[in-house]
Tab-separated table of C-alpha atoms in Angstrom:
chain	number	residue	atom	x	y	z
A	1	UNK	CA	-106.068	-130.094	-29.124
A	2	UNK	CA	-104.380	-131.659	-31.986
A	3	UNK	CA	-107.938	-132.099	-34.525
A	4	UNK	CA	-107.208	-136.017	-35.111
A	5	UNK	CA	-104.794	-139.027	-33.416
A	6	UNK	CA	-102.883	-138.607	-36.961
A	7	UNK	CA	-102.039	-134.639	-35.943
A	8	UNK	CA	-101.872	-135.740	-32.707
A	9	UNK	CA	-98.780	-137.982	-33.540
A	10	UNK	CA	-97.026	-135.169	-36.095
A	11	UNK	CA	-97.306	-133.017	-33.039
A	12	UNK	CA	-95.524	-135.645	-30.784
A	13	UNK	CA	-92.903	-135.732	-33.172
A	14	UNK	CA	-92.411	-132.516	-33.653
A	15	UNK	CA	-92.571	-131.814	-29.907
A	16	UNK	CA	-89.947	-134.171	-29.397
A	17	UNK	CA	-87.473	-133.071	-31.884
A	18	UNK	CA	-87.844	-129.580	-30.560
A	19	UNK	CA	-87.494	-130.799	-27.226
A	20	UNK	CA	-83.745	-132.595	-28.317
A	21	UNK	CA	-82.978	-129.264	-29.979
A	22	UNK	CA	-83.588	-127.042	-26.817
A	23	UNK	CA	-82.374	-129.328	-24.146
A	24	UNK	CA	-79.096	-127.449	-23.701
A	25	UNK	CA	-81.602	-124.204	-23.319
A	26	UNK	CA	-83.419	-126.068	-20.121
A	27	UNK	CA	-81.564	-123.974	-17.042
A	28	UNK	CA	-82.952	-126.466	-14.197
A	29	UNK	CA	-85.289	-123.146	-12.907
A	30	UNK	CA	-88.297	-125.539	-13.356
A	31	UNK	CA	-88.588	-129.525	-13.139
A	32	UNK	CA	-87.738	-130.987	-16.749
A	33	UNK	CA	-91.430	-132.104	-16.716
A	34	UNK	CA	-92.972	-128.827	-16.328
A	35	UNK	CA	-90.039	-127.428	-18.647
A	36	UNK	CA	-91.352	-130.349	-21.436
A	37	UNK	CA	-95.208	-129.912	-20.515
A	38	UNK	CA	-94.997	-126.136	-20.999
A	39	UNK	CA	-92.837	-126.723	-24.986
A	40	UNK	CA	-95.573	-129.144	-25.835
A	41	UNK	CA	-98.104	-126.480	-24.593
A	42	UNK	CA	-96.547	-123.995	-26.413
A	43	UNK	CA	-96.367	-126.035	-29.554
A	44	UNK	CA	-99.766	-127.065	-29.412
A	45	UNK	CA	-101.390	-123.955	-28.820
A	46	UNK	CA	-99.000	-122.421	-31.931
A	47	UNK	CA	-100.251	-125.515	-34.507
A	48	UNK	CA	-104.003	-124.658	-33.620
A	49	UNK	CA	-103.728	-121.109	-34.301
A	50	UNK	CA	-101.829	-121.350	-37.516
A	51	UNK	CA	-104.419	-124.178	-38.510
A	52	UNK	CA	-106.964	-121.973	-37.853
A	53	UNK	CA	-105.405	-118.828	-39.900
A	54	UNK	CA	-105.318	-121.310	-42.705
A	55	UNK	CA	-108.949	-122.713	-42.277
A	56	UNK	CA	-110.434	-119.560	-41.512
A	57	UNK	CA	-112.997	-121.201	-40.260
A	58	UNK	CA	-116.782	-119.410	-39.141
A	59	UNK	CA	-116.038	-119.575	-35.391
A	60	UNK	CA	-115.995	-115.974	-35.554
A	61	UNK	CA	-119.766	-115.915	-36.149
A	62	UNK	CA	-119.993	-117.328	-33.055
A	63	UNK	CA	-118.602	-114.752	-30.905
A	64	UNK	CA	-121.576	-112.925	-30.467
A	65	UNK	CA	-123.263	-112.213	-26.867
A	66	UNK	CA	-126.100	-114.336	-27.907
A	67	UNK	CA	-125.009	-117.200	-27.408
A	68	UNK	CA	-125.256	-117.227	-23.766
A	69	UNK	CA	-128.911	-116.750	-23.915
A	70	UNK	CA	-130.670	-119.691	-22.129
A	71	UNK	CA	-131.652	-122.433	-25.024
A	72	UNK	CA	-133.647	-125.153	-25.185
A	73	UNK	CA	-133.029	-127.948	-22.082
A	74	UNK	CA	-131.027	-131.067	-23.460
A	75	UNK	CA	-132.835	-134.660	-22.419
A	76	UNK	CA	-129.789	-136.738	-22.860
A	77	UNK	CA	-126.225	-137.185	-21.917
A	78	UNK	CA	-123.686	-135.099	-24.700
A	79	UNK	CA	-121.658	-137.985	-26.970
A	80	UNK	CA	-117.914	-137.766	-26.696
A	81	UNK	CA	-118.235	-137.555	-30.648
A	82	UNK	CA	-120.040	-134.711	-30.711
A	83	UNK	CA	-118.732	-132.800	-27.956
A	84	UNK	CA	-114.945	-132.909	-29.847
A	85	UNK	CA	-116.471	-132.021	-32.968
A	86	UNK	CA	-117.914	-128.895	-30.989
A	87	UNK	CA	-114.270	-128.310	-29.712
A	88	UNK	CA	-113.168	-127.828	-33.037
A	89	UNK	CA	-115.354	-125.260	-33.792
A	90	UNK	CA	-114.996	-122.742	-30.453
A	91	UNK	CA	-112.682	-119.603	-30.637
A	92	UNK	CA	-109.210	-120.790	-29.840
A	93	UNK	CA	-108.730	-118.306	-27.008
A	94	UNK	CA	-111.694	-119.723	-24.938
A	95	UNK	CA	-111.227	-123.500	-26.789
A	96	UNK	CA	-107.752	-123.335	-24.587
A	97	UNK	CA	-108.832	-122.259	-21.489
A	98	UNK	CA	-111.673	-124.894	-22.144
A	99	UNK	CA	-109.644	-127.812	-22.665
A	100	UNK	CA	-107.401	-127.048	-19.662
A	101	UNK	CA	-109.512	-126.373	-17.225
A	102	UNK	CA	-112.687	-128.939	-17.832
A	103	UNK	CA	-111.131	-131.728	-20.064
A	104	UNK	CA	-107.483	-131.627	-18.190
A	105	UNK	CA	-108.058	-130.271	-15.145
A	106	UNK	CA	-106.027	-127.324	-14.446
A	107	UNK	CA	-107.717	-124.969	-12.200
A	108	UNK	CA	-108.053	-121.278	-13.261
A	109	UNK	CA	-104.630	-119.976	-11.833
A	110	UNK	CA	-103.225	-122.713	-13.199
A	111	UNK	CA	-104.595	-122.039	-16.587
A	112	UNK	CA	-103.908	-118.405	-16.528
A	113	UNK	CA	-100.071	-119.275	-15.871
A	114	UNK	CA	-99.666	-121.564	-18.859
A	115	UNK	CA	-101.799	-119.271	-21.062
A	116	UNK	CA	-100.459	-116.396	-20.219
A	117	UNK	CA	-103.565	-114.082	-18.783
A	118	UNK	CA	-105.317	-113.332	-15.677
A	119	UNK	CA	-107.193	-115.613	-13.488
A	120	UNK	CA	-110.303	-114.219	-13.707
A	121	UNK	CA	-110.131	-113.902	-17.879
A	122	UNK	CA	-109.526	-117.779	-17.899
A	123	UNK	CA	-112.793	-118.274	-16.036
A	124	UNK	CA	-114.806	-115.919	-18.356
A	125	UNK	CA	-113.478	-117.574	-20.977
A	126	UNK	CA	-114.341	-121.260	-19.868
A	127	UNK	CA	-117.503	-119.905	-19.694
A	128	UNK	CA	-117.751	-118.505	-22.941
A	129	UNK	CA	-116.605	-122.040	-24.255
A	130	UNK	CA	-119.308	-123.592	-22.585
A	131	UNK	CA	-121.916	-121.264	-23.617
A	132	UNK	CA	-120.791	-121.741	-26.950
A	133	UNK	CA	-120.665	-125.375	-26.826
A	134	UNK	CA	-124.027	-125.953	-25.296
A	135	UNK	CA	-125.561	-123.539	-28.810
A	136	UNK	CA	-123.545	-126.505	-30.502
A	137	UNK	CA	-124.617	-129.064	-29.203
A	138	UNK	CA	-128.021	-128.210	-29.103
B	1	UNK	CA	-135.141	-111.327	-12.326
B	2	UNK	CA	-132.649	-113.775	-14.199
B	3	UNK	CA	-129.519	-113.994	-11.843
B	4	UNK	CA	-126.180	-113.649	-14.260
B	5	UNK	CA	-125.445	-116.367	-16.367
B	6	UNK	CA	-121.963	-116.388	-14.923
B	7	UNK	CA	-123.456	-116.635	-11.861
B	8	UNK	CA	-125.379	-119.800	-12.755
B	9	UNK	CA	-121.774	-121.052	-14.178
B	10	UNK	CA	-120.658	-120.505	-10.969
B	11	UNK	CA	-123.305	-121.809	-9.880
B	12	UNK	CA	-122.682	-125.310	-11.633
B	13	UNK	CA	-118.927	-125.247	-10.669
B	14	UNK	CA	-120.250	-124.722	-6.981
B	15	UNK	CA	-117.936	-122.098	-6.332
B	16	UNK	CA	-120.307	-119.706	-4.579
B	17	UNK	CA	-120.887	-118.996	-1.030
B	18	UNK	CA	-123.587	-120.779	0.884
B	19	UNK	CA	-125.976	-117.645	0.888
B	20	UNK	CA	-125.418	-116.901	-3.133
B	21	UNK	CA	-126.405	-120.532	-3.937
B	22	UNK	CA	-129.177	-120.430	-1.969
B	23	UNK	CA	-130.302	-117.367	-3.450
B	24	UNK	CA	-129.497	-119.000	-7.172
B	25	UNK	CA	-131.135	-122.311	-5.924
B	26	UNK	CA	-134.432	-120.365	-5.170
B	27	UNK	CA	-134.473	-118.898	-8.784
B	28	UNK	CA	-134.034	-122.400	-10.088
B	29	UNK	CA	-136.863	-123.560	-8.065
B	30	UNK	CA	-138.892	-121.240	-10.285
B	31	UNK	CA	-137.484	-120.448	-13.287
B	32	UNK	CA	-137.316	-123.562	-15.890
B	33	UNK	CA	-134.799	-121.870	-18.382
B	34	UNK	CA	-132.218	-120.794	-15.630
B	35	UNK	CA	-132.299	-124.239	-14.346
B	36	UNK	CA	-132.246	-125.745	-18.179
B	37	UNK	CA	-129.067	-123.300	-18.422
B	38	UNK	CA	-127.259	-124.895	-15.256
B	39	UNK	CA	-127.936	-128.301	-16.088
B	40	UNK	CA	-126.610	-128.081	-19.271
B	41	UNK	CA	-123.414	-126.341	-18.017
B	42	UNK	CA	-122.863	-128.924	-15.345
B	43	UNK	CA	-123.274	-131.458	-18.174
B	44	UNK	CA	-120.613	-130.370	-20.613
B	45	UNK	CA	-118.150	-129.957	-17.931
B	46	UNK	CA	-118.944	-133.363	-16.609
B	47	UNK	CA	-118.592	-134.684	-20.544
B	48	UNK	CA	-115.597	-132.888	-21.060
B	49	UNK	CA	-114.198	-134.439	-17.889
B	50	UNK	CA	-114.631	-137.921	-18.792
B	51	UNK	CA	-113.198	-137.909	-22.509
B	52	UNK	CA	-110.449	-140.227	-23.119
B	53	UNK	CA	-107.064	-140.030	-22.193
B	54	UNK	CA	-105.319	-141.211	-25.862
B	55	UNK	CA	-101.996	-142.567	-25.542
B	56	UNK	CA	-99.540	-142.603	-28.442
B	57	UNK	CA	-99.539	-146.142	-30.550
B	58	UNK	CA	-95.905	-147.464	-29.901
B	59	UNK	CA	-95.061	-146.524	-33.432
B	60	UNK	CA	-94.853	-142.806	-32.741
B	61	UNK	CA	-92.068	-143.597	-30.066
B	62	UNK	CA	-89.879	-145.327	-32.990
B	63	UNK	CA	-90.915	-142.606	-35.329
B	64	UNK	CA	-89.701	-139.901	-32.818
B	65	UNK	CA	-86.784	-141.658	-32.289
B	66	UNK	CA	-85.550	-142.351	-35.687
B	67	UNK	CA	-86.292	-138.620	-36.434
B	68	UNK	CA	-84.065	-137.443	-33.779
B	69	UNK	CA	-81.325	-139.381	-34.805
B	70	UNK	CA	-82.033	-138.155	-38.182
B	71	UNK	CA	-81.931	-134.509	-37.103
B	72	UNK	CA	-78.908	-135.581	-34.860
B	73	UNK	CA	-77.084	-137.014	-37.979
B	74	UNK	CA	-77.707	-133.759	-40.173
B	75	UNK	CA	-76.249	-131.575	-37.275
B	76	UNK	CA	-72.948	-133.163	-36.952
B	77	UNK	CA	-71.058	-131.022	-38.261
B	78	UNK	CA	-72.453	-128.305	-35.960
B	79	UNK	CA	-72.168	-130.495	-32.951
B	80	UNK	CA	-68.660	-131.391	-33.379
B	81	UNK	CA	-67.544	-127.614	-33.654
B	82	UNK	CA	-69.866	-127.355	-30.338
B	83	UNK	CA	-68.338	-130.334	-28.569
B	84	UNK	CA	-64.496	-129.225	-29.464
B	85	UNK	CA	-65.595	-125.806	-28.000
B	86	UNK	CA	-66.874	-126.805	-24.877
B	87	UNK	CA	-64.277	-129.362	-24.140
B	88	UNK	CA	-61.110	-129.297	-25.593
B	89	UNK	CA	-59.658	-132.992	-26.850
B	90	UNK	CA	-62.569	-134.673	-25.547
B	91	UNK	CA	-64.804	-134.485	-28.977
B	92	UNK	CA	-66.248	-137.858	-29.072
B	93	UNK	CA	-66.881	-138.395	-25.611
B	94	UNK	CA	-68.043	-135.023	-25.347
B	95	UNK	CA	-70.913	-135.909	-27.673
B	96	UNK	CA	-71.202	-139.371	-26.271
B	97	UNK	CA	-72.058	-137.703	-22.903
B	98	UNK	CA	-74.170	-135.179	-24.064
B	99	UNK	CA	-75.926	-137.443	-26.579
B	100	UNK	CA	-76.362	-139.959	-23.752
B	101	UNK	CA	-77.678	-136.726	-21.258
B	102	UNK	CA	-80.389	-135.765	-23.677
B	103	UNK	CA	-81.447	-139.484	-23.990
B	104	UNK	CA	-81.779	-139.664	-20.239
B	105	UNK	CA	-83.437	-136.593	-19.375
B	106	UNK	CA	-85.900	-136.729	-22.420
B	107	UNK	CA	-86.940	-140.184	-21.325
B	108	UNK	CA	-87.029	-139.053	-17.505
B	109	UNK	CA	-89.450	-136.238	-18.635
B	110	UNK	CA	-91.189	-138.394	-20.670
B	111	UNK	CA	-92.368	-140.676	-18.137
B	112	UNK	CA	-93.024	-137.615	-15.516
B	113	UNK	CA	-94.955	-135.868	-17.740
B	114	UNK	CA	-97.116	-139.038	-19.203
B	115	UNK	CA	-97.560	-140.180	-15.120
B	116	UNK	CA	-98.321	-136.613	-14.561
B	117	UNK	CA	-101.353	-136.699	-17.107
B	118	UNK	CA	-102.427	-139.713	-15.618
B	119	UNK	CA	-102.305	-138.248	-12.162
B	120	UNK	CA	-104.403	-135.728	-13.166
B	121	UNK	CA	-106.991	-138.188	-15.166
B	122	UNK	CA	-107.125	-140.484	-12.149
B	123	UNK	CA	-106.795	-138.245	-8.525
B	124	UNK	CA	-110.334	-137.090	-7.145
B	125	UNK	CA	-110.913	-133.648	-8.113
B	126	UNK	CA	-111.327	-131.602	-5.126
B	127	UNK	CA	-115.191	-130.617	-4.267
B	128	UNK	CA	-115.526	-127.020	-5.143
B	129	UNK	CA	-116.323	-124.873	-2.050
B	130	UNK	CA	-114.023	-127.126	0.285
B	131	UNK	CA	-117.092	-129.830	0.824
B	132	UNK	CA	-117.066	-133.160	0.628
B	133	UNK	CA	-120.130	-134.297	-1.820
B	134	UNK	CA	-122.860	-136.178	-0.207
B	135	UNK	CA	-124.290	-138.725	-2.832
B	136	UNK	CA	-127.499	-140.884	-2.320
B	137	UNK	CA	-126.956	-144.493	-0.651
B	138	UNK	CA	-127.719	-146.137	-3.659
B	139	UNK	CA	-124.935	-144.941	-5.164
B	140	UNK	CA	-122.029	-144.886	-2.715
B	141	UNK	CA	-121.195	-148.707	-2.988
B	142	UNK	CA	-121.115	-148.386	-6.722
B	143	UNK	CA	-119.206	-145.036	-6.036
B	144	UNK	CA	-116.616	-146.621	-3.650
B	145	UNK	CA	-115.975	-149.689	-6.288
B	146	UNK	CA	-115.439	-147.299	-9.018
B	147	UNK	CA	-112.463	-145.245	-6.448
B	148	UNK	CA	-111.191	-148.484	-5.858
B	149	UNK	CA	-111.062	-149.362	-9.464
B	150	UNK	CA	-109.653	-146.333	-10.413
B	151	UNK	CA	-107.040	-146.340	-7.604
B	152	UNK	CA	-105.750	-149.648	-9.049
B	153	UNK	CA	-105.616	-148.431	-12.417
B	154	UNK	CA	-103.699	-145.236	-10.789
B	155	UNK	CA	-101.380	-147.230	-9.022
B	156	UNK	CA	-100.715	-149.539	-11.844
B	157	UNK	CA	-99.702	-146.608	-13.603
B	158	UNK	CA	-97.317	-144.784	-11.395
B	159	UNK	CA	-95.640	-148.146	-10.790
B	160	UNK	CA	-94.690	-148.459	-14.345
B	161	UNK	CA	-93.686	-144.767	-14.447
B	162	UNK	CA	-91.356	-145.563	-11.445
B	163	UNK	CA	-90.252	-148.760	-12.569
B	164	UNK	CA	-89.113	-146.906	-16.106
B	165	UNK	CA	-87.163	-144.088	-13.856
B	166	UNK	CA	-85.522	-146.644	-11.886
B	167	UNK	CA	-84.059	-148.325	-14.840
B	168	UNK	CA	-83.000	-144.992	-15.845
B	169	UNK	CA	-81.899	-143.690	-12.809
B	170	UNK	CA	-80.220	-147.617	-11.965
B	171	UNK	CA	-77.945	-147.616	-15.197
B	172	UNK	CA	-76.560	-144.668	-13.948
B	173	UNK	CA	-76.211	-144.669	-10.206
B	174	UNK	CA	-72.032	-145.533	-11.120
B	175	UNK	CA	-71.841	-141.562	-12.103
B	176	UNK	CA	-72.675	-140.693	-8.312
B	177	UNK	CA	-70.633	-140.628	-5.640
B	178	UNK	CA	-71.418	-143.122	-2.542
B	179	UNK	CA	-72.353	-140.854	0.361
B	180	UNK	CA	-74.952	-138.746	-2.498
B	181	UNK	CA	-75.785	-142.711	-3.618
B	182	UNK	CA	-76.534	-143.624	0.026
B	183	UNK	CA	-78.548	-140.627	0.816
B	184	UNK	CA	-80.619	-141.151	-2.163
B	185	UNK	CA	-81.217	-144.603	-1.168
B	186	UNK	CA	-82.064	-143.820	2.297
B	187	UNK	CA	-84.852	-141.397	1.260
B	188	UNK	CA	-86.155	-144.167	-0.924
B	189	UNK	CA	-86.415	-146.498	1.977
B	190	UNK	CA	-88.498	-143.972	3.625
B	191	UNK	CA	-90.719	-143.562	0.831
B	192	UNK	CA	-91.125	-147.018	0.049
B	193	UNK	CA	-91.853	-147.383	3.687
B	194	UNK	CA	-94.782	-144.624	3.563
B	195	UNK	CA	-95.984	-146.741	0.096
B	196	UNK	CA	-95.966	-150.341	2.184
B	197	UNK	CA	-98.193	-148.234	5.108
B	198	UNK	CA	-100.230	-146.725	2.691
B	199	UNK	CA	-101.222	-150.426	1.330
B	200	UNK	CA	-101.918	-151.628	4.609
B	201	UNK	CA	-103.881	-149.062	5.709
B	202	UNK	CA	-106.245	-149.316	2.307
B	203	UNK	CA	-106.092	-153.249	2.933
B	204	UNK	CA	-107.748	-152.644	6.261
B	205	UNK	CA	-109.868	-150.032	4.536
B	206	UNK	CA	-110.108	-150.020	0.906
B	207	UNK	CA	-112.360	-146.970	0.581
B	208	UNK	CA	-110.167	-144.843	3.268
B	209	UNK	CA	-109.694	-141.218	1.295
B	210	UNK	CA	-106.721	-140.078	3.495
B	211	UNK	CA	-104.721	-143.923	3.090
B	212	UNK	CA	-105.753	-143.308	-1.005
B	213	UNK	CA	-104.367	-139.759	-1.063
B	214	UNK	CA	-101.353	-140.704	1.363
B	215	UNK	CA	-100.470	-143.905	-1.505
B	216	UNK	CA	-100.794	-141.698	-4.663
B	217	UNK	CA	-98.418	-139.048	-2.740
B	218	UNK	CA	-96.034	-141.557	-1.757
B	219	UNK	CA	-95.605	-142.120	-5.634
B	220	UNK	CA	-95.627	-138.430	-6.606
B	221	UNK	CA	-92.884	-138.175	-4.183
B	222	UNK	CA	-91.014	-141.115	-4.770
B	223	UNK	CA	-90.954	-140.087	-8.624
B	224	UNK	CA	-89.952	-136.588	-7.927
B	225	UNK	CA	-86.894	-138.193	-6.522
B	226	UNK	CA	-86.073	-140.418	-9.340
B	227	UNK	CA	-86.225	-137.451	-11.695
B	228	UNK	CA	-84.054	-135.488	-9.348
B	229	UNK	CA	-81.705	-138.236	-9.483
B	230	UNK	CA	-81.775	-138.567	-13.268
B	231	UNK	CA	-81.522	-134.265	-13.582
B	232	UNK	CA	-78.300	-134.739	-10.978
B	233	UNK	CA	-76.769	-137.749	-13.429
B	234	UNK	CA	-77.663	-135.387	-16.245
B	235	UNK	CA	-75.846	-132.156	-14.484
B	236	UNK	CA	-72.756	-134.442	-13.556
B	237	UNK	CA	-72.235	-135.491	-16.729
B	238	UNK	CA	-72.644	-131.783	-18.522
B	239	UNK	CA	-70.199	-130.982	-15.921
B	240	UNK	CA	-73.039	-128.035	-14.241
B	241	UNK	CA	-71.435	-128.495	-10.558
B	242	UNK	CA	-73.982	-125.548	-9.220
B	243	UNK	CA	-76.865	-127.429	-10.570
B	244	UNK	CA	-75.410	-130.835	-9.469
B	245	UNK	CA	-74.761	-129.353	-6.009
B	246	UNK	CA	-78.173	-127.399	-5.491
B	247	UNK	CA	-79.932	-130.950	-5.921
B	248	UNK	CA	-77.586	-132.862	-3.533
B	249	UNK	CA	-78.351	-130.328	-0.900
B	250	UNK	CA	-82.429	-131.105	-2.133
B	251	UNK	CA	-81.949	-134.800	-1.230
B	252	UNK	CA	-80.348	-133.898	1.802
B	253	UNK	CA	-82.915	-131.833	3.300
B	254	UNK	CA	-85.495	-134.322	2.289
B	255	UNK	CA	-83.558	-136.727	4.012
């Protein structure tokens, strides 16, 4: 989620430190690795969207119904390259739900209890991401 | 008639009953641009499964920690006032303790949550719709090598997750008391027992689903213990009898 490995490794940081700061806030009503998965979450999902306020970037443009027209048929497997630079350029409500669900795994209840919404919006929302992503990487 | 894309997403996750695919799958047969959209959709989410786990370079573990003692340093003042507070003429050992606490259960989480990523990188995803998938012939032995690769690369894995709780968990064990420490150690046995079946069972069978699934949940469970231990060593120390209590009765149950 983190744009680059050198982001990536400010975020760790960061995630840490905040992590030492809040310990004494951890009341034991989860596991400590769900409490820590959920802060790095959190912080993650916070850095993206105040990355993207700054960048401003033309994902917006995107947004548009059109996208999930059917487009021309792709003839060869999508490059790892290409399909993060494609991340990078979704909506960051549907890049989320995206990442969790196809790149980590979560499955949609999962991802609508760490984001925050409803089952069902996390699955229209995956496949907005994908619709998206497959304009990209036409 | 196109059928809704969502449905083709659906579609692609297989997610839908036996008589909507069918109905989708007939479409397909006839319509080149549904099936274009499908394919495509099962593609990215295959791509997007298979990108890279990154790990952090070790650097970023000394960077972290010199930052926290950093942040530590330019809070002492704060965390002496705290310490006095919450135990009177105990200051420095106060801090010592819960200095030492945060160490532990930071690098207890830290393991869990990296082992948990790689659980979730590693363990078969689940067929959609319940099934099992049925792959061509051709492909199962190359299939079964990759499981058994992966499996090894799982288990390699969770053993050095383990193997970093233990140490955690063994420089500690003085704090519990010995009917909690031989509870604890009993469960382990049992565990440890299910792991030593497990890896007999996938000797005699290496591509055996329920002996690979029974070994990867003997670790789950086996860390899940180790982390309670560490979040009971933790409680002790910050003195949270209720919290050290409600785990105890945990291991006993499990027990």
């Amino acid at each position: 989620m983190a744009g680059s490995p050198e982001d990536g490794e400010d975020l760790l940081q960061e995630i840490f430190l905040q992590a030492h700061r809040k310990l004494g806030s951890f009341k034991g009503d989860s596991s400590l690795g769900t409490w820590l998965y959920r802060l790095a979450l959190n912080h993650c999902l916070d850095y993206v969207r105040s990355r993207r306020a700054k960048m401003s970037k033309l994902t917006d443009r995107l947004d548009g119904d059109a996208s999930y027209q059917p487009t021309a048929r792709r003839d060869t497997p999508i490059a790892r390259l290409d399909l993060e630079r494609a991340l990078e350029r979704l909506p960051e409500g549907c890049r989320e739900a995206f990442v969790l669900h196809d790149v980590e795994g979560f499955d949609h209840k999962e991802v609508g209890k760490l984001l925050g919404i409803a089952e069902g919006t996390s699955k229209s929302q995956v496949f907005k991401a994908r619709a998206k992503l497959r304009v990209l990487l036409r | 008639m196109h059928p809704d894309a969502i449905v083709i997403n659906d579609y692609a996750d297989d997610v839908l009953t036996p008589a909507e695919r069918a109905d989708v799958e007939r479409h397909l047969a006839s319509c080149g641009d549904c099936r274009a959209l499908a394919d495509d959709l099962r593609e990215i989410r295959r791509a997007a499964g298979s990108l890279e786990q990154r790990d952090p370079p070790v650097r970023a573990w000394t960077r972290i920690e010199r930052a926290i003692q950093l942040d530590a340093a330019d809070r002492t003042g704060g965390a002496e006032r705290e310490a006095r507070d919450d135990r009177p003429g105990a200051g420095g050992l106060a801090r010592f303790t819960r200095s030492r606490s945060i160490w532990l259960g930071l690098a207890a989480a830290a393991v869990l949550v990296l082992a948990t990523a790689v659980g979730w990188r590693f363990l078969p995803r689940p067929q959609p719709g319940g099934g099992t998938a049925n792959p061509p012939a051709a492909a199962m032995n190359s299939d079964a090598a990759q499981v058994e690769a992966e499996l090894r690369q799982a288990e390699a894995h969770y053993e050095k997750a383990i193997q970093g709780l233990e140490q955690i968990a063994n420089a500690e064990k003085g704090a519990l008391d010995p009917q909690t420490a031989a509870t604890l150690q009993k469960n382990l046995s049992v565990i440890d027992q299910a792991i030593s079946e497990s890896r007999a069972a996938l000797r005699a069978e290496p591509t055996s689903e329920p002996a690979q699934m029974s070994l990867i949940d003997s670790f789950k469970t086996k860390m899940g213990l180790l982390q309670d231990t560490v979040a009971l060593i933790n409680d002790m120390r910050r003195g949270n009898e209720a919290g050290a209590a409600r785990i105890v009765s945990g291991f006993k149950s499990k027990g």
